[in-house]
Each structure stands twice: as C-alpha cells, then as structure tokens.
CSV table of C-alpha atoms in Angstrom, one decimal:
chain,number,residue,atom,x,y,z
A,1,UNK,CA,102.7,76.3,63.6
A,2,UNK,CA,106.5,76.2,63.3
A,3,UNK,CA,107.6,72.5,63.5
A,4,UNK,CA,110.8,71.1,65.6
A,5,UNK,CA,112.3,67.5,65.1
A,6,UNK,CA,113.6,66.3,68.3
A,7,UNK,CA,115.9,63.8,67.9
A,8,UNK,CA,116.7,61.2,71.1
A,9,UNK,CA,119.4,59.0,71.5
A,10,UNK,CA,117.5,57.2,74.2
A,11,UNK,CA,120.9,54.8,75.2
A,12,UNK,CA,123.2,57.8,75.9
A,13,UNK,CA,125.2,58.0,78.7
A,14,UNK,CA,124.4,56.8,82.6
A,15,UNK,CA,121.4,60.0,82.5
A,16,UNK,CA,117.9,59.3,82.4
A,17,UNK,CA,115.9,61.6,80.2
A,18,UNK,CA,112.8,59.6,80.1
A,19,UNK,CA,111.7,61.1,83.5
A,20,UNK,CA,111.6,64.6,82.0
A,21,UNK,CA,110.5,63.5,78.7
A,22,UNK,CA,106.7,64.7,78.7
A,23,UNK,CA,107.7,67.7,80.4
A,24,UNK,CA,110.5,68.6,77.8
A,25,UNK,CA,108.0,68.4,75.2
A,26,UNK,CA,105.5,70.3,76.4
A,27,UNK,CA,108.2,73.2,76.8
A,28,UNK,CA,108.6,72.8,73.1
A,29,UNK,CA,104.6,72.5,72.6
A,30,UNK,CA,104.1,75.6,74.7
A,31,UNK,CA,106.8,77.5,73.0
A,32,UNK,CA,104.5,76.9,70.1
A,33,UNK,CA,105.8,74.7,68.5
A,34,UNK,CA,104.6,70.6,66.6
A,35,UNK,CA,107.4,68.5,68.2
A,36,UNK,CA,107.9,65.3,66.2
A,37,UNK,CA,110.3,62.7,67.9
A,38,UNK,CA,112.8,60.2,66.4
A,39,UNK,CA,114.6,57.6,68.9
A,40,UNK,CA,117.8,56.7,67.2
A,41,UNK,CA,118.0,53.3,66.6
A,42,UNK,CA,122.2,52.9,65.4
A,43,UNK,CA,125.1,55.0,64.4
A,44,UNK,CA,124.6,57.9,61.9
A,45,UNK,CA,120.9,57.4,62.1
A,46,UNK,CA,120.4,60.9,63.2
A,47,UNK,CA,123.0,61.9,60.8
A,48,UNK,CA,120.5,60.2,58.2
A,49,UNK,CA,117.3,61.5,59.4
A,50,UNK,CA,118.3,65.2,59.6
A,51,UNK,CA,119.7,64.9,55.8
A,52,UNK,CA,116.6,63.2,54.5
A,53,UNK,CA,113.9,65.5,56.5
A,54,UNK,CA,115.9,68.1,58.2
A,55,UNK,CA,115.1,71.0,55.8
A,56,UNK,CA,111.4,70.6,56.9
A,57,UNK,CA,111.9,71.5,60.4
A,58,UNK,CA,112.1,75.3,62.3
A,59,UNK,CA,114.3,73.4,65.0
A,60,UNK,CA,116.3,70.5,65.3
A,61,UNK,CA,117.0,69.2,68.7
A,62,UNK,CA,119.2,66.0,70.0
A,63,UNK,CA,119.3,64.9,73.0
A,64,UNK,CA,122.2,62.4,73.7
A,65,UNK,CA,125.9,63.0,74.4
A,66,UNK,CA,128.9,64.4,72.3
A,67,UNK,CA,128.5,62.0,69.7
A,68,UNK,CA,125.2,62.7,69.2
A,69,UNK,CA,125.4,65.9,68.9
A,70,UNK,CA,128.5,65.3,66.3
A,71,UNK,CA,126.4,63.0,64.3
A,72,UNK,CA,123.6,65.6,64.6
A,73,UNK,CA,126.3,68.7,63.3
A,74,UNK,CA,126.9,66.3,60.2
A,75,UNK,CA,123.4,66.0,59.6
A,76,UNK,CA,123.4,69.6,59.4
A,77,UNK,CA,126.5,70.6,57.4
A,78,UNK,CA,125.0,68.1,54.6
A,79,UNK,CA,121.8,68.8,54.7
A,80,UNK,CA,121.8,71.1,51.8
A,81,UNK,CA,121.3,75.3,51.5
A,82,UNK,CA,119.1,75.1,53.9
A,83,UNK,CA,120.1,75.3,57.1
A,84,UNK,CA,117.9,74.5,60.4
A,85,UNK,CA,118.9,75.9,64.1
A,86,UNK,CA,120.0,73.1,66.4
A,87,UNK,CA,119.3,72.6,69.9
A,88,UNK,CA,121.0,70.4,72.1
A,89,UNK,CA,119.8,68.7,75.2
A,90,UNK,CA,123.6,67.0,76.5
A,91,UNK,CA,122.5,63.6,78.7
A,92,UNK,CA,125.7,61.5,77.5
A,93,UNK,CA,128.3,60.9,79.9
A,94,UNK,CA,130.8,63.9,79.7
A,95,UNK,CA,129.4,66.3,77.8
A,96,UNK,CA,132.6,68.2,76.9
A,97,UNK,CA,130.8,70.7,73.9
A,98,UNK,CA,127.8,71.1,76.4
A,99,UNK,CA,130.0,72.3,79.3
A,100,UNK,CA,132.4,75.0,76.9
A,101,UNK,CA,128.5,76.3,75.9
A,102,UNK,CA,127.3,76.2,79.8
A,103,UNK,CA,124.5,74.4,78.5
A,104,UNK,CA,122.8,72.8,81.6
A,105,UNK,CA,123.2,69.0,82.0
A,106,UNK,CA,119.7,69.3,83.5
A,107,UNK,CA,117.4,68.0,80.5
A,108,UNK,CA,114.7,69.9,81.4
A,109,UNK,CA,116.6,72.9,81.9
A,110,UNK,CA,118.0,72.7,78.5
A,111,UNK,CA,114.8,72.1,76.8
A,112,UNK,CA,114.3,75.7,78.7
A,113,UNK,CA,117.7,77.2,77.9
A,114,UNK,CA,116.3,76.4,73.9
A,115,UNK,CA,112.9,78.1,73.9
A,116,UNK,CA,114.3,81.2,75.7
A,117,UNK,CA,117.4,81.7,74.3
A,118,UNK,CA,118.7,82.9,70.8
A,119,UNK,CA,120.3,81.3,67.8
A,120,UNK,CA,124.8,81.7,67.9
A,121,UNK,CA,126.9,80.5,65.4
A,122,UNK,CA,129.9,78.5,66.6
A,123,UNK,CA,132.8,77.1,64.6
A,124,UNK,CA,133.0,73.4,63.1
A,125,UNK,CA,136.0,71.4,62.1
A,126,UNK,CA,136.7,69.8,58.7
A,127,UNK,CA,138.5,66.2,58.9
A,128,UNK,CA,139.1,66.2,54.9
A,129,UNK,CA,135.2,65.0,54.2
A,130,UNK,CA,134.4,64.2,57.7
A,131,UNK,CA,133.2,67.0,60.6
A,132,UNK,CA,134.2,67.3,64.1
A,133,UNK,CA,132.2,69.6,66.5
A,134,UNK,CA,135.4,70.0,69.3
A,135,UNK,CA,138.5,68.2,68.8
A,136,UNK,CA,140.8,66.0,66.8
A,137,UNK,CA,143.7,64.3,68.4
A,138,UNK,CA,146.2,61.5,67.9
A,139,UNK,CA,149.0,59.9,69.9
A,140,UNK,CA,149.2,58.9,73.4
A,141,UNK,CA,146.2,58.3,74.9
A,142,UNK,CA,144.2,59.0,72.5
A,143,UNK,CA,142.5,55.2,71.9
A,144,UNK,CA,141.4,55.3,75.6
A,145,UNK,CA,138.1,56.9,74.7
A,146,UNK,CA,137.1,53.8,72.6
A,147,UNK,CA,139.2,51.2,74.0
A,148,UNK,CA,138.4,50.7,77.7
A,149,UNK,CA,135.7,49.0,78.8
A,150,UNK,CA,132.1,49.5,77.7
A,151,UNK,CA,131.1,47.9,81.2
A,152,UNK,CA,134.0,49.8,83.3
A,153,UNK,CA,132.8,53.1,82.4
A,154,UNK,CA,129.0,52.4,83.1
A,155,UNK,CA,130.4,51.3,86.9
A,156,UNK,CA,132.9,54.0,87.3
A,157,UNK,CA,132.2,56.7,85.4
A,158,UNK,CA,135.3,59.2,84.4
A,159,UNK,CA,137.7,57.3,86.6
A,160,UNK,CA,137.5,54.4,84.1
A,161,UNK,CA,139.5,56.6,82.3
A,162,UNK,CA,142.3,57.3,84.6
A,163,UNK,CA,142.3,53.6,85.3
A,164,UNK,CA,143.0,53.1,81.3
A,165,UNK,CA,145.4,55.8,80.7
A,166,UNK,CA,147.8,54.6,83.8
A,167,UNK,CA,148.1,51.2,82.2
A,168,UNK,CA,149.4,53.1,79.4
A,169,UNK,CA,151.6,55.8,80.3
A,170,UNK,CA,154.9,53.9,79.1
A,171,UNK,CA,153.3,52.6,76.3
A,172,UNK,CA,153.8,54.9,73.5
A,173,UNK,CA,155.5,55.5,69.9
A,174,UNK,CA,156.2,58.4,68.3
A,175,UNK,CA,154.9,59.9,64.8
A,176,UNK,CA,157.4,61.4,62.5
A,177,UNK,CA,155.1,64.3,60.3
A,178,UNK,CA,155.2,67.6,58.9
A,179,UNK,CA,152.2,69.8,60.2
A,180,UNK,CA,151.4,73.3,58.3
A,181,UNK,CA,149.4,75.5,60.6
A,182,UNK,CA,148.3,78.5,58.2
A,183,UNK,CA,152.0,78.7,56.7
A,184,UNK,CA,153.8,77.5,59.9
A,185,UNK,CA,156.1,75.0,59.2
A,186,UNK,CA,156.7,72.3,62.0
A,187,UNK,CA,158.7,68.8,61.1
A,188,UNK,CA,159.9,66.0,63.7
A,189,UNK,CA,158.7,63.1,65.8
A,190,UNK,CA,155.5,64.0,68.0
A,191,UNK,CA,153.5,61.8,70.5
A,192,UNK,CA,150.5,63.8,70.7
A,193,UNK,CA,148.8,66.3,68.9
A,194,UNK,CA,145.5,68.2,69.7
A,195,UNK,CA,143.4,70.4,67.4
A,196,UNK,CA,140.3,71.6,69.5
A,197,UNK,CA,137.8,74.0,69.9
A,198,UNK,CA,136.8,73.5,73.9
A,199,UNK,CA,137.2,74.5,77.1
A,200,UNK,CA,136.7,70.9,78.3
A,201,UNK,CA,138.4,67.7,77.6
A,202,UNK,CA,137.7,64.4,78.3
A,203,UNK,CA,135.0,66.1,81.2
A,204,UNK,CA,138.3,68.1,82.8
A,205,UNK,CA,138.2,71.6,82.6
A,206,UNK,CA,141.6,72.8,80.5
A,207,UNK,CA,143.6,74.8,82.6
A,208,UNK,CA,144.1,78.4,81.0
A,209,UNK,CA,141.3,78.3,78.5
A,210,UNK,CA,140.3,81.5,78.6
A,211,UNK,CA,142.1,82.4,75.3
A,212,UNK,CA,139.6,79.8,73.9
A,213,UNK,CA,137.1,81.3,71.2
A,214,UNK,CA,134.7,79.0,70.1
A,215,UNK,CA,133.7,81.4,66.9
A,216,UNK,CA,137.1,82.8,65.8
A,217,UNK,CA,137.4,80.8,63.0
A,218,UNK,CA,140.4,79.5,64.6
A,219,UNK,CA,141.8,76.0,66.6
A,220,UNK,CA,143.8,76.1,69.6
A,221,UNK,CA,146.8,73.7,68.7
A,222,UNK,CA,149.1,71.9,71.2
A,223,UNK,CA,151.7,69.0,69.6
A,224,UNK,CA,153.8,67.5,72.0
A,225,UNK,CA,157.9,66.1,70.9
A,226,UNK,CA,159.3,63.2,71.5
A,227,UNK,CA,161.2,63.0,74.5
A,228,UNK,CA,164.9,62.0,73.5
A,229,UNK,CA,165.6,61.2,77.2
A,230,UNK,CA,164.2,60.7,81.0
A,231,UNK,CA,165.1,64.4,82.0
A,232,UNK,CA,163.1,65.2,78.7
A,233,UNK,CA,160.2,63.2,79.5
A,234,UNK,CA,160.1,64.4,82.8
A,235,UNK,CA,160.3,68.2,81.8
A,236,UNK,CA,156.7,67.3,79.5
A,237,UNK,CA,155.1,66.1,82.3
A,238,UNK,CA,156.3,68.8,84.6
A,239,UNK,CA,155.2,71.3,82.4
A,240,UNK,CA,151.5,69.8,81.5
A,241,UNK,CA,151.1,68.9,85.3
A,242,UNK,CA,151.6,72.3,85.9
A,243,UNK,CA,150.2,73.8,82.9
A,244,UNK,CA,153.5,75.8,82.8
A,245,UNK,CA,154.3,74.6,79.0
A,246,UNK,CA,156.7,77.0,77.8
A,247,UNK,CA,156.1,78.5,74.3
A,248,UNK,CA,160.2,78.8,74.0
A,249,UNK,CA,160.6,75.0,74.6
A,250,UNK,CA,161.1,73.1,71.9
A,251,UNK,CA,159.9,70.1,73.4
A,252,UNK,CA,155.7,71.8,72.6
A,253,UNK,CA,154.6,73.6,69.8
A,254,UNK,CA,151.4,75.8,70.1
A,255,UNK,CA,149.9,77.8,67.5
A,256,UNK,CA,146.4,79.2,66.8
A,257,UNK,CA,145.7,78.1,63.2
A,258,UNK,CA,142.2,77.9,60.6
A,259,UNK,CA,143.8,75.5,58.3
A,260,UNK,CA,146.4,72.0,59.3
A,261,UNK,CA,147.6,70.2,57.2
A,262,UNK,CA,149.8,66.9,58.2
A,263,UNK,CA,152.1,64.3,56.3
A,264,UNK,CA,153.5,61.5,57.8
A,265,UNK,CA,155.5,58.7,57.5
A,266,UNK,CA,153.1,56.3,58.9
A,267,UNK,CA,149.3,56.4,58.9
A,268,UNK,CA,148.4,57.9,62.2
A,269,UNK,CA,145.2,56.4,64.3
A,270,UNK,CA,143.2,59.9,64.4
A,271,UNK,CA,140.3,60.2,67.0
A,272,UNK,CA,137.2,62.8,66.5
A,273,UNK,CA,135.0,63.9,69.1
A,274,UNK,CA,136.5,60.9,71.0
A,275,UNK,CA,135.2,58.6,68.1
A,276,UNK,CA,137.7,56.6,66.0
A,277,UNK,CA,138.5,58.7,63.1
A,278,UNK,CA,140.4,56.4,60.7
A,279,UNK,CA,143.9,56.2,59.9
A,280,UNK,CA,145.9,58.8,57.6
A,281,UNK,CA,149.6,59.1,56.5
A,282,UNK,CA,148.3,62.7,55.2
A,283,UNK,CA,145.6,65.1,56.4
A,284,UNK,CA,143.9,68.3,55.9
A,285,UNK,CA,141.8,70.0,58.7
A,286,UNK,CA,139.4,73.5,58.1
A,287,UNK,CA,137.8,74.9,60.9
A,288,UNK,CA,134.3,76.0,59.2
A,289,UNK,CA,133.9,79.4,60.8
A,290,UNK,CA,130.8,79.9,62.3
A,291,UNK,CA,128.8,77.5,60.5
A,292,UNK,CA,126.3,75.6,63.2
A,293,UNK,CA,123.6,78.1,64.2
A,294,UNK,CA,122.9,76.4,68.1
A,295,UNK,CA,120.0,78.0,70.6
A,296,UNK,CA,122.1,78.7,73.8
A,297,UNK,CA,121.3,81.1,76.9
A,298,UNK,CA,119.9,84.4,76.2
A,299,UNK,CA,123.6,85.7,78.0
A,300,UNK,CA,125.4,84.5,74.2
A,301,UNK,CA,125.6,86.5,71.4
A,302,UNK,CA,127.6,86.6,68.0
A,303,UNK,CA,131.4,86.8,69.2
A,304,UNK,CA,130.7,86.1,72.7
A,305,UNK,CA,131.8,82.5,72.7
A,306,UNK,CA,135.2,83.4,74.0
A,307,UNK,CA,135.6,83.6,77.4
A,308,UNK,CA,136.0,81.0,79.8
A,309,UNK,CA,133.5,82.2,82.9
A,310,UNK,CA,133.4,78.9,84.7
A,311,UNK,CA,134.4,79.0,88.3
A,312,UNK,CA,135.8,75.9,88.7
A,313,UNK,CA,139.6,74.5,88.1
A,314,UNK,CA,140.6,71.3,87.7
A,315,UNK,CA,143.2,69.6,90.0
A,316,UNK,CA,146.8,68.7,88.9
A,317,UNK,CA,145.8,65.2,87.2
A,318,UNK,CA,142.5,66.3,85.9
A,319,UNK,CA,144.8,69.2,84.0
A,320,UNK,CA,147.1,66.7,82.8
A,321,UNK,CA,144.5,64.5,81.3
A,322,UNK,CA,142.7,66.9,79.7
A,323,UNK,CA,145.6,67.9,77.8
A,324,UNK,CA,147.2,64.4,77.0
A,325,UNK,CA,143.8,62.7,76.8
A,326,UNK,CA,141.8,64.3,74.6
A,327,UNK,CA,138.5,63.1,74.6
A,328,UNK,CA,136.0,60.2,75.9
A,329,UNK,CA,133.5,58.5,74.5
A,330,UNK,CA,129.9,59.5,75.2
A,331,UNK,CA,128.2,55.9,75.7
A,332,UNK,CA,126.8,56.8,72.7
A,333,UNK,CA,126.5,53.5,69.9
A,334,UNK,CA,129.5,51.8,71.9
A,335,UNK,CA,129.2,47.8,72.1
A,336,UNK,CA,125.7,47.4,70.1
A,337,UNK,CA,125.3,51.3,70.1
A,338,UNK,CA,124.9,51.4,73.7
C-alpha cells in the first residue's frame, strides 16, 4: 500500500479543518493509500519532519497556509535525491500560491483535487540558501505582513492590512542598489522591489497577470524609483492605481529575469512568502525551474501553469496593494506560532 504523510498545521489561519478531518482522510484511505498524520507543533517543524522521513512517503500533503506550504517546499528541496509529490490542502488566511493554482480553499475539496488529479512541476525561488515558493519583496510596505497585529487580523481579516499600510504610506526610505536581472543592469535609489511567481498578492488578484507563468523558469520583476518630487510621487501612484505603469517611465523598471542579483549600500529588510527574510547589503536570487512536483486539478499539465483564467478583478485599491504590498502573513507560527 503506497503511504502518504499528511502534515497539519492545526493553528493556521481563521479556517477550521478539524470538521472535515475524518472525511479528508478517508479520501486519502480510499484512494488507497496508509495516511500517517503529523500536527506541527512550531516553526520549521514540518520543514524537519519531511527532511528526516520524507523520502519514505508516496505523498506528502500539508495542510495550513502559505507558510506552511513554504516550510513544506524546503522540506522538499532538502530532502535529498529523492523527491516525494506534494499536496496541498491551503486553510491559512490568504492563500495567495493556493489561489494562482485554483486549488479550492474548501479542505475537503482539496483532499479531492489531490487524489484525482496529476503530479505538475512548478518553479521555486532561491534566496542565496533559503527558498521561497512565490515572492520576495523589500521596501515600502513590505513589514506589514509581520508587523500588524496578531489580534487585528484574527478580527478583521484582510482589512487589517489596509488599516496598517495607511498608517504608513508617508513613511518610507529609499534603497540605493544595483540589481542584475540575467545581464540587465539597473543602479539608483528604489522603494520597492518585487520578485514573484503569482497571480495573487497579499489575497488581491494582480491586475494583468496573465503574462504570469508559474513554470517558465522565470520571475516577473517590478522595482519602483524614488520619487524626486510630489508630481513624481503622484505619477507612481497614478500609474499602479491604474495598473497603467509605463515600461518607458523611468520612474518603474520591469523585466522577466531567472537569476537577480542585488548590492546595496545598506542591508535591506527582505520579506519571503510574507515571512521576515533577514537583512542583506548583497543578494542572489535563482528561480529553481520546475523543481516542486504538486498534485493539482486534472485541467493542469506540464507548461500549463501560465494563464491567468480567473474571472474576477480586483478593485482600484486591491490593485494597488497587491503591487506595493507584497505579501501577508498566513497566521501561520505568528505570536507563539499561532
């Protein structure tokens, strides 16, 4: 019998999975398989477990939000040669990863999605020895996902969020760096900067993601100048507000790249899958083509991850957000792991 590790982070996000628990295993049990479970107990434990035991398993699902699923991913990429398909059942508070894969937020539903879908490779970033599953940012905004208020964002979900990034809108410094994007030479002082491989940030859709390929090898890069004036200022938040950002303006700089690398003057606060990354005054990020094997709907297939079929847009602030905000924090191990 083929054997799956199903790992639970069971104080993820405001979503209850306990409900579907019993029914979520027997859709493993009945897809024939000896489900074994593991509650996480801290940070990294699942990261710990999957390196230790991992190579014993068929399957290895989490169940938790975008940082368990990153802790999960880095279980994976250091487990050794041998490499397990993952599963993911998203029941954080976002999801951002979950909603790019139109995984359903639906645990059970997932669980479903897993046992009847097929294995797809997706792309994995490299954060010089740590790994990112979606994004890694830095600048303005960026230290909302794991600075505002555990107990705020239990109460008011997303908007928490907005409530955070408004005190903060004026209060912001500029990094001066030189960034090489696959030979592409970019030097000055920038305020934000956003490697990611997503079509949702921070739980808003990004407006125009469509050119967003999840398994191209590549990032999707957007760094944002300094503004040397109000009319500047006012011409960035024009543009993002109307996700008009002109690739003439020198004021953005977008660029598709597989391989960053950034010096800078000062150490710059980085943030990960809206986790604290650490500081660095130089970095070097690798997107890891195609190198986590994930079970997704049976509509996915190798190279399909690239188009954008969702529906729905988001409004003129949710836009904005998602590009100047770049990620949250999924409940996930925040103030005594909760």
């Amino acid at each position: 019998m083929k054997k799956l590790l199903f790992i639970i982070n069971p104080k993820a996000g405001r979503t209850a999975i306990k409900n579907d628990l019993f029914e979520i295993i027997m859709t493993f049990s009945q897809a024939g398989y000896e489900v074994v479970t593991y509650p996480t107990t801290g940070p990294d434990d699942a990261e710990r477990k999957i390196c230790a035991e991992g190579f014993n398993y068929d399957l290895i699902v989490c169940a938790g939000g975008d940082g368990t699923l990153e802790n999960t991913v880095c279980g994976y990429m250091n487990m050794g040669e041998k490499k397990v398909p993952l599963g993911y059942i998203p029941v954080g508070t976002t999801n951002d990863f979950a909603r790019s894969l139109q995984i359903s937020r639906k645990p059970l539903e997932a669980a479903q999605q897993i046992v009847s879908g097929r294995p797809v490779s997706f792309d994995v970033g490299k954060f010089d020895d740590k790994y990112f599953v979606y994004i890694a940012a830095f600048g303005i905004f960026t230290d909302i996902s794991y600075s505002t208020n555990q107990s705020l964002k239990k109460v008011m979900g997303h908007s928490a969020y907005v409530v955070e990034a408004v005190k903060k809108v004026m209060d912001y410094r500029p990094f001066e760096l030189e960034a090489d994007f696959d030979g592409s030479v970019v030097t000055g002082k920038y305020i934000y900067g956003m490697i990611t491989n997503s079509f949702s940030v921070a739980g808003f859709k990004i407006r125009g993601s469509k050119h967003v390929v999840l398994d191209d090898g590549k990032f999707d890069c957007l760094f944002v100048k300094m503004p040397q004036n109000v009319g500047e200022l006012q011409q960035i938040l024009s543009a993002i507000l109307k996700n008009e950002i002109d690739d003439e303006s020198e004021l953005f700089f977008k660029i598709k790249a597989s391989k960053i690398k950034i010096k800078s003057s000062t150490p710059i606060p980085w943030t990960l899958d809206g986790e604290f990354g650490g500081e660095r005054s130089e970095v070097s990020i690798v997107n890891d083509k195609q190198a986590v094997e994930i079970y997704l709907a049976s509509q996915f297939d190798e190279g399909s991850l690239g188009e954008d079929t969702s529906e729905s847009a988001a409004t003129v602030a949710d836009g904005f957000l998602s590009l100047i905000y770049e990620s949250h924090i999924d409940d996930d191990y925040k103030d005594g792991w909760d």
